[in-house]
Amino acid sequence: MFVTEKELLESGYRKYPGETIDVFYDIKKCVHAGECVRGNGDVFKVNRKPWIIADNASTEEVALVVDSCPSGALKYIRKEEMDMEFLIDSNRFYLEDANGELTAEITFTRPNDDFFIIDHTGVNDSLRGQGVAQALVKAVVDKARAENMKIIPLCPFAKLEFEKKEEYADIWRR
C-alpha cells in the first residue's frame, strides 16, 4: 500500500529529506531494536543532528535498511516513484489539480536558437518535498537536449539543481 507524505506527517512521522529518497521516522513506534544504526551508520547515527541523513547512501541501501525496521517506525518514499505527466505550453511545463488550479510550474524563455533561460520554478505547498521541482527542471533539460540547446538557470532553484547534478554539466551555458 502506497502511503503519501501527507498521511505520514499527519500520523506523527518526521521527515528527513534526501535527493532521491525521503525517510520518515515516528519515535512513538520505535522499539529501539537498532537495525537502522547497525544497517548503515552513515545514514542513521543517534548522536548526530539530524540523526538521519538519507543522502549518505544510495537509494537502494537506505530502502533496504528502512525495510528492516521491525516496528514500522521508519518509512520511506522514493522520489522516482512519482510518475508525473506535465502539461506543456510553449515556454513552460506545469501541473494542475483536479479543479484546474495551477499546482506546479517551471517557466523558461528562448532568447535565440542556442539556449533557454529558466526564470522561475514554483511548487504548491501540497506537493513540496516530493521531487516535483526537480522533475520540472529535468523536463526542461530533456527538452533542451532534444533540441540541441543549452540552458542558463537564472531561477535560484534551477541553478542549485545544476550545481548539484553533474549530469547537467553538458547542457549548462555558463
PDB file of N, CA and C in Angstrom, residues 93 106-121 134-163 165 167-174:
ATOM      1  N   PHE A  93       6.409  24.132 -18.421  1.00  0.00           N
ATOM      2  CA  PHE A  93       5.855  22.836 -18.068  1.00  0.00           C
ATOM      3  C   PHE A  93       5.098  23.083 -16.769  1.00  0.00           C
ATOM      4  N   ILE A 106       7.331  25.428 -14.206  1.00  0.00           N
ATOM      5  CA  ILE A 106       8.652  25.960 -14.498  1.00  0.00           C
ATOM      6  C   ILE A 106       8.504  26.736 -15.794  1.00  0.00           C
ATOM      7  N   THR A 107       9.052  27.947 -15.795  1.00  0.00           N
ATOM      8  CA  THR A 107       8.961  28.767 -16.997  1.00  0.00           C
ATOM      9  C   THR A 107      10.355  29.051 -17.528  1.00  0.00           C
ATOM     10  N   PHE A 108      10.420  29.216 -18.843  1.00  0.00           N
ATOM     11  CA  PHE A 108      11.701  29.471 -19.489  1.00  0.00           C
ATOM     12  C   PHE A 108      11.472  30.324 -20.726  1.00  0.00           C
ATOM     13  N   THR A 109      12.497  31.056 -21.111  1.00  0.00           N
ATOM     14  CA  THR A 109      12.434  31.842 -22.342  1.00  0.00           C
ATOM     15  C   THR A 109      13.471  31.301 -23.310  1.00  0.00           C
ATOM     16  N   ARG A 110      13.293  31.646 -24.559  1.00  0.00           N
ATOM     17  CA  ARG A 110      14.219  31.230 -25.613  1.00  0.00           C
ATOM     18  C   ARG A 110      14.676  32.511 -26.326  1.00  0.00           C
ATOM     19  N   PRO A 111      15.762  33.143 -25.827  1.00  0.00           N
ATOM     20  CA  PRO A 111      16.210  34.391 -26.439  1.00  0.00           C
ATOM     21  C   PRO A 111      16.702  34.225 -27.877  1.00  0.00           C
ATOM     22  N   ASN A 112      17.207  33.035 -28.187  1.00  0.00           N
ATOM     23  CA  ASN A 112      17.646  32.736 -29.556  1.00  0.00           C
ATOM     24  C   ASN A 112      17.616  31.222 -29.754  1.00  0.00           C
ATOM     25  N   ASP A 113      18.206  30.741 -30.813  1.00  0.00           N
ATOM     26  CA  ASP A 113      18.160  29.313 -31.115  1.00  0.00           C
ATOM     27  C   ASP A 113      19.263  28.502 -30.433  1.00  0.00           C
ATOM     28  N   ASP A 114      20.012  29.126 -29.520  1.00  0.00           N
ATOM     29  CA  ASP A 114      21.126  28.446 -28.860  1.00  0.00           C
ATOM     30  C   ASP A 114      20.841  28.002 -27.435  1.00  0.00           C
ATOM     31  N   PHE A 115      19.957  28.734 -26.720  1.00  0.00           N
ATOM     32  CA  PHE A 115      19.767  28.399 -25.315  1.00  0.00           C
ATOM     33  C   PHE A 115      18.403  28.826 -24.791  1.00  0.00           C
ATOM     34  N   PHE A 116      18.034  28.169 -23.652  1.00  0.00           N
ATOM     35  CA  PHE A 116      16.858  28.541 -22.859  1.00  0.00           C
ATOM     36  C   PHE A 116      17.361  29.253 -21.616  1.00  0.00           C
ATOM     37  N   ILE A 117      16.534  30.099 -21.050  1.00  0.00           N
ATOM     38  CA  ILE A 117      16.784  30.677 -19.727  1.00  0.00           C
ATOM     39  C   ILE A 117      15.648  30.206 -18.830  1.00  0.00           C
ATOM     40  N   ILE A 118      15.981  29.428 -17.794  1.00  0.00           N
ATOM     41  CA  ILE A 118      14.966  29.039 -16.803  1.00  0.00           C
ATOM     42  C   ILE A 118      14.857  30.209 -15.833  1.00  0.00           C
ATOM     43  N   ASP A 119      13.646  30.814 -15.772  1.00  0.00           N
ATOM     44  CA  ASP A 119      13.499  32.010 -14.941  1.00  0.00           C
ATOM     45  C   ASP A 119      12.610  31.823 -13.713  1.00  0.00           C
ATOM     46  N   HIS A 120      11.895  30.698 -13.639  1.00  0.00           N
ATOM     47  CA  HIS A 120      11.000  30.509 -12.487  1.00  0.00           C
ATOM     48  C   HIS A 120      10.669  29.030 -12.313  1.00  0.00           C
ATOM     49  N   THR A 121      10.691  28.588 -11.064  1.00  0.00           N
ATOM     50  CA  THR A 121      10.188  27.264 -10.688  1.00  0.00           C
ATOM     51  C   THR A 121       9.321  27.469  -9.459  1.00  0.00           C
ATOM     52  N   GLN A 134      12.352  19.175  -8.957  1.00  0.00           N
ATOM     53  CA  GLN A 134      13.462  18.510  -9.643  1.00  0.00           C
ATOM     54  C   GLN A 134      12.997  17.932 -10.980  1.00  0.00           C
ATOM     55  N   ALA A 135      11.813  17.339 -10.987  1.00  0.00           N
ATOM     56  CA  ALA A 135      11.278  16.756 -12.221  1.00  0.00           C
ATOM     57  C   ALA A 135      10.967  17.838 -13.254  1.00  0.00           C
ATOM     58  N   LEU A 136      10.532  19.002 -12.805  1.00  0.00           N
ATOM     59  CA  LEU A 136      10.291  20.114 -13.730  1.00  0.00           C
ATOM     60  C   LEU A 136      11.592  20.562 -14.384  1.00  0.00           C
ATOM     61  N   VAL A 137      12.653  20.702 -13.582  1.00  0.00           N
ATOM     62  CA  VAL A 137      13.955  21.088 -14.144  1.00  0.00           C
ATOM     63  C   VAL A 137      14.401  20.039 -15.151  1.00  0.00           C
ATOM     64  N   LYS A 138      14.254  18.765 -14.798  1.00  0.00           N
ATOM     65  CA  LYS A 138      14.660  17.691 -15.706  1.00  0.00           C
ATOM     66  C   LYS A 138      13.871  17.739 -17.013  1.00  0.00           C
ATOM     67  N   ALA A 139      12.599  18.113 -16.954  1.00  0.00           N
ATOM     68  CA  ALA A 139      11.787  18.217 -18.166  1.00  0.00           C
ATOM     69  C   ALA A 139      12.363  19.265 -19.119  1.00  0.00           C
ATOM     70  N   VAL A 140      12.809  20.401 -18.563  1.00  0.00           N
ATOM     71  CA  VAL A 140      13.404  21.441 -19.413  1.00  0.00           C
ATOM     72  C   VAL A 140      14.756  20.965 -19.948  1.00  0.00           C
ATOM     73  N   VAL A 141      15.533  20.272 -19.103  1.00  0.00           N
ATOM     74  CA  VAL A 141      16.816  19.720 -19.545  1.00  0.00           C
ATOM     75  C   VAL A 141      16.589  18.745 -20.700  1.00  0.00           C
ATOM     76  N   ASP A 142      15.612  17.863 -20.558  1.00  0.00           N
ATOM     77  CA  ASP A 142      15.316  16.899 -21.628  1.00  0.00           C
ATOM     78  C   ASP A 142      14.907  17.607 -22.917  1.00  0.00           C
ATOM     79  N   LYS A 143      14.106  18.647 -22.790  1.00  0.00           N
ATOM     80  CA  LYS A 143      13.677  19.420 -23.959  1.00  0.00           C
ATOM     81  C   LYS A 143      14.880  20.088 -24.626  1.00  0.00           C
ATOM     82  N   ALA A 144      15.740  20.690 -23.813  1.00  0.00           N
ATOM     83  CA  ALA A 144      16.929  21.365 -24.358  1.00  0.00           C
ATOM     84  C   ALA A 144      17.836  20.364 -25.072  1.00  0.00           C
ATOM     85  N   ARG A 145      18.025  19.205 -24.484  1.00  0.00           N
ATOM     86  CA  ARG A 145      18.866  18.182 -25.134  1.00  0.00           C
ATOM     87  C   ARG A 145      18.255  17.743 -26.456  1.00  0.00           C
ATOM     88  N   ALA A 146      16.949  17.534 -26.472  1.00  0.00           N
ATOM     89  CA  ALA A 146      16.271  17.094 -27.688  1.00  0.00           C
ATOM     90  C   ALA A 146      16.378  18.133 -28.806  1.00  0.00           C
ATOM     91  N   GLU A 147      16.464  19.407 -28.417  1.00  0.00           N
ATOM     92  CA  GLU A 147      16.543  20.486 -29.397  1.00  0.00           C
ATOM     93  C   GLU A 147      17.971  21.004 -29.579  1.00  0.00           C
ATOM     94  N   ASN A 148      18.941  20.294 -28.978  1.00  0.00           N
ATOM     95  CA  ASN A 148      20.353  20.670 -29.073  1.00  0.00           C
ATOM     96  C   ASN A 148      20.592  22.104 -28.597  1.00  0.00           C
ATOM     97  N   MET A 149      20.032  22.418 -27.423  1.00  0.00           N
ATOM     98  CA  MET A 149      20.129  23.750 -26.829  1.00  0.00           C
ATOM     99  C   MET A 149      20.910  23.658 -25.522  1.00  0.00           C
ATOM    100  N   LYS A 150      21.341  24.798 -25.024  1.00  0.00           N
ATOM    101  CA  LYS A 150      21.953  24.920 -23.701  1.00  0.00           C
ATOM    102  C   LYS A 150      20.941  25.609 -22.791  1.00  0.00           C
ATOM    103  N   ILE A 151      21.255  25.661 -21.493  1.00  0.00           N
ATOM    104  CA  ILE A 151      20.365  26.297 -20.520  1.00  0.00           C
ATOM    105  C   ILE A 151      21.167  27.236 -19.635  1.00  0.00           C
ATOM    106  N   ILE A 152      20.586  28.411 -19.388  1.00  0.00           N
ATOM    107  CA  ILE A 152      21.086  29.323 -18.351  1.00  0.00           C
ATOM    108  C   ILE A 152      20.038  29.278 -17.236  1.00  0.00           C
ATOM    109  N   PRO A 153      20.380  28.697 -16.083  1.00  0.00           N
ATOM    110  CA  PRO A 153      19.400  28.596 -14.996  1.00  0.00           C
ATOM    111  C   PRO A 153      19.439  29.841 -14.093  1.00  0.00           C
ATOM    112  N   LEU A 154      18.634  30.854 -14.398  1.00  0.00           N
ATOM    113  CA  LEU A 154      18.593  32.061 -13.576  1.00  0.00           C
ATOM    114  C   LEU A 154      17.745  31.871 -12.323  1.00  0.00           C
ATOM    115  N   CYS A 155      16.747  31.021 -12.406  1.00  0.00           N
ATOM    116  CA  CYS A 155      15.912  30.712 -11.247  1.00  0.00           C
ATOM    117  C   CYS A 155      16.804  30.098 -10.164  1.00  0.00           C
ATOM    118  N   PRO A 156      16.741  30.597  -8.927  1.00  0.00           N
ATOM    119  CA  PRO A 156      17.621  30.071  -7.862  1.00  0.00           C
ATOM    120  C   PRO A 156      17.511  28.561  -7.661  1.00  0.00           C
ATOM    121  N   PHE A 157      16.290  28.010  -7.711  1.00  0.00           N
ATOM    122  CA  PHE A 157      16.148  26.566  -7.528  1.00  0.00           C
ATOM    123  C   PHE A 157      16.817  25.811  -8.670  1.00  0.00           C
ATOM    124  N   ALA A 158      16.541  26.223  -9.901  1.00  0.00           N
ATOM    125  CA  ALA A 158      17.131  25.543 -11.060  1.00  0.00           C
ATOM    126  C   ALA A 158      18.651  25.643 -11.005  1.00  0.00           C
ATOM    127  N   LYS A 159      19.172  26.784 -10.613  1.00  0.00           N
ATOM    128  CA  LYS A 159      20.627  26.948 -10.524  1.00  0.00           C
ATOM    129  C   LYS A 159      21.222  25.965  -9.517  1.00  0.00           C
ATOM    130  N   LEU A 160      20.567  25.793  -8.367  1.00  0.00           N
ATOM    131  CA  LEU A 160      21.027  24.806  -7.375  1.00  0.00           C
ATOM    132  C   LEU A 160      21.011  23.392  -7.950  1.00  0.00           C
ATOM    133  N   GLU A 161      19.984  23.054  -8.709  1.00  0.00           N
ATOM    134  CA  GLU A 161      19.910  21.739  -9.335  1.00  0.00           C
ATOM    135  C   GLU A 161      21.093  21.530 -10.284  1.00  0.00           C
ATOM    136  N   PHE A 162      21.420  22.555 -11.061  1.00  0.00           N
ATOM    137  CA  PHE A 162      22.539  22.452 -11.993  1.00  0.00           C
ATOM    138  C   PHE A 162      23.857  22.325 -11.233  1.00  0.00           C
ATOM    139  N   GLU A 163      23.979  23.011 -10.107  1.00  0.00           N
ATOM    140  CA  GLU A 163      25.204  22.917  -9.307  1.00  0.00           C
ATOM    141  C   GLU A 163      25.358  21.547  -8.663  1.00  0.00           C
ATOM    142  N   LYS A 165      23.957  18.563  -9.773  1.00  0.00           N
ATOM    143  CA  LYS A 165      23.862  17.408 -10.667  1.00  0.00           C
ATOM    144  C   LYS A 165      24.891  17.491 -11.793  1.00  0.00           C
ATOM    145  N   GLU A 167      25.290  15.505 -14.131  1.00  0.00           N
ATOM    146  CA  GLU A 167      24.714  15.108 -15.415  1.00  0.00           C
ATOM    147  C   GLU A 167      24.127  16.283 -16.196  1.00  0.00           C
ATOM    148  N   TYR A 168      24.042  17.452 -15.576  1.00  0.00           N
ATOM    149  CA  TYR A 168      23.570  18.644 -16.280  1.00  0.00           C
ATOM    150  C   TYR A 168      24.719  19.508 -16.802  1.00  0.00           C
ATOM    151  N   ALA A 169      25.948  19.147 -16.519  1.00  0.00           N
ATOM    152  CA  ALA A 169      27.103  19.973 -16.896  1.00  0.00           C
ATOM    153  C   ALA A 169      27.184  20.208 -18.405  1.00  0.00           C
ATOM    154  N   ASP A 170      26.834  19.194 -19.194  1.00  0.00           N
ATOM    155  CA  ASP A 170      26.950  19.338 -20.649  1.00  0.00           C
ATOM    156  C   ASP A 170      25.948  20.311 -21.254  1.00  0.00           C
ATOM    157  N   ILE A 171      24.883  20.581 -20.548  1.00  0.00           N
ATOM    158  CA  ILE A 171      23.808  21.413 -21.076  1.00  0.00           C
ATOM    159  C   ILE A 171      23.828  22.829 -20.485  1.00  0.00           C
ATOM    160  N   TRP A 172      24.665  23.039 -19.465  1.00  0.00           N
ATOM    161  CA  TRP A 172      24.716  24.308 -18.736  1.00  0.00           C
ATOM    162  C   TRP A 172      25.546  25.326 -19.502  1.00  0.00           C
ATOM    163  N   ARG A 173      24.929  26.410 -19.879  1.00  0.00           N
ATOM    164  CA  ARG A 173      25.667  27.514 -20.515  1.00  0.00           C
ATOM    165  C   ARG A 173      26.040  28.501 -19.426  1.00  0.00           C
ATOM    166  N   ARG A 174      27.322  28.573 -19.143  1.00  0.00           N
ATOM    167  CA  ARG A 174      27.790  29.454 -18.050  1.00  0.00           C
ATOM    168  C   ARG A 174      28.238  30.767 -18.588  1.00  0.00           C
TER     169      ARG A 174
END
